[in-house]
Coordinates of C-alpha atoms in Angstrom, one line a residue:
A19 CA 35.1 -84.5 -1.2
K20 CA 35.7 -81.6 1.1
W21 CA 39.0 -83.1 2.7
T22 CA 40.2 -82.9 -1.1
G23 CA 39.6 -78.7 -1.2
V24 CA 41.4 -78.3 1.5
I25 CA 44.7 -80.8 0.8
E26 CA 44.8 -78.8 -3.3
D27 CA 44.6 -75.2 -1.1
R28 CA 47.4 -76.2 0.9
L29 CA 49.4 -77.3 -2.3
K30 CA 48.3 -74.0 -4.5
P31 CA 51.5 -71.5 -4.2
P32 CA 50.7 -68.8 -1.2
T33 CA 48.3 -66.1 -3.9
K34 CA 47.2 -62.6 -2.5
K35 CA 44.9 -59.6 -4.3
C36 CA 46.7 -57.1 -5.5
P37 CA 45.2 -53.3 -3.3
W38 CA 44.4 -51.9 -6.4
C39 CA 42.0 -54.3 -8.8
K40 CA 42.1 -56.9 -6.5
A41 CA 43.1 -59.3 -8.6
E42 CA 44.6 -62.3 -7.6
T43 CA 48.2 -62.5 -7.2
Q44 CA 51.5 -64.9 -6.7
R45 CA 54.9 -64.9 -6.5
K46 CA 57.3 -67.1 -7.8
E47 CA 58.4 -69.8 -5.6
G48 CA 62.1 -69.3 -3.9
V49 CA 61.9 -65.5 -5.0
I50 CA 62.3 -63.3 -1.7
I51 CA 61.6 -60.0 -3.6
F52 CA 58.7 -58.6 -1.9
R53 CA 57.6 -55.8 -4.5
M54 CA 55.0 -56.6 -6.0
H55 CA 53.5 -55.9 -9.3
C56 CA 50.2 -56.1 -10.8
T57 CA 49.8 -56.5 -14.5
G58 CA 46.4 -56.0 -14.9
C59 CA 45.9 -52.8 -13.6
N60 CA 49.5 -51.6 -14.2
G61 CA 48.9 -49.7 -9.9
A62 CA 51.6 -48.5 -8.3
D63 CA 53.9 -50.9 -6.2
W64 CA 53.1 -52.7 -3.9
C65 CA 54.7 -54.6 -1.3
W66 CA 53.6 -58.1 0.1
N67 CA 54.2 -58.1 3.0
C68 CA 52.4 -55.4 4.2
M69 CA 50.0 -55.0 1.7
Q70 CA 50.7 -50.9 1.5
K71 CA 51.7 -49.2 -1.7
W72 CA 55.9 -49.8 -2.4
K73 CA 58.1 -47.1 -0.6
G74 CA 61.8 -46.8 -1.5
S75 CA 63.6 -47.8 -4.1
G76 CA 64.7 -51.4 -3.6
N77 CA 62.7 -54.6 -4.4
L78 CA 63.5 -56.4 -1.2
Y79 CA 62.2 -53.8 1.5
C80 CA 59.7 -51.5 1.9
S81 CA 60.6 -48.0 3.2
N82 CA 57.0 -48.6 5.4
V83 CA 57.2 -47.8 8.9
D84 CA 54.9 -50.4 9.8
C85 CA 55.9 -52.9 7.5
E86 CA 57.0 -55.9 10.2
L87 CA 59.2 -57.6 7.9
I88 CA 61.2 -54.8 8.0
N89 CA 60.6 -54.5 11.9
D90 CA 61.6 -57.1 12.7
T91 CA 64.5 -57.1 10.4
N92 CA 66.1 -54.5 12.4
K93 CA 65.3 -55.3 15.3
F94 CA 67.8 -58.6 14.5
L95 CA 69.9 -56.4 13.1
R96 CA 70.4 -54.4 16.5
E97 CA 70.6 -57.6 19.1
A98 CA 73.1 -59.0 16.7
K99 CA 76.2 -60.0 18.0
K100 CA 79.1 -56.7 17.0
I101 CA 82.4 -56.6 15.6
T102 CA 84.8 -54.2 14.0
P103 CA 86.8 -55.0 11.3
A104 CA 89.7 -53.6 11.4
Y105 CA 89.3 -52.0 7.9
L106 CA 86.5 -50.2 8.9
N107 CA 88.6 -47.8 11.2
N108 CA 86.3 -48.4 14.5
V109 CA 83.0 -49.3 13.1
S110 CA 81.1 -51.9 14.6
I111 CA 78.9 -53.6 12.6
P112 CA 77.1 -56.6 12.9
N113 CA 78.1 -59.9 12.2
T114 CA 75.5 -62.2 11.2
R115 CA 74.1 -63.3 7.7

């Protein structure tokens, strides 16, 4: 019975508790949006990754300086090979997708 519970837990989609009211929340499978809004308490939007109040205007990355997601992304872009497209007049950009 205990083993069955472990398997069932692994099959459940990942959930996190709303930082304001502690209600279980869940992102839709395959969605990469990290901006969350709890309809249970209608509290402030929050980041699925760092669990802090959402900063910024987008849906993908919050602007919290200690959010690992944006820090990892920025590091990846800094370290990516650069290219200089002719139409950008000598401006280098990361060559990544």
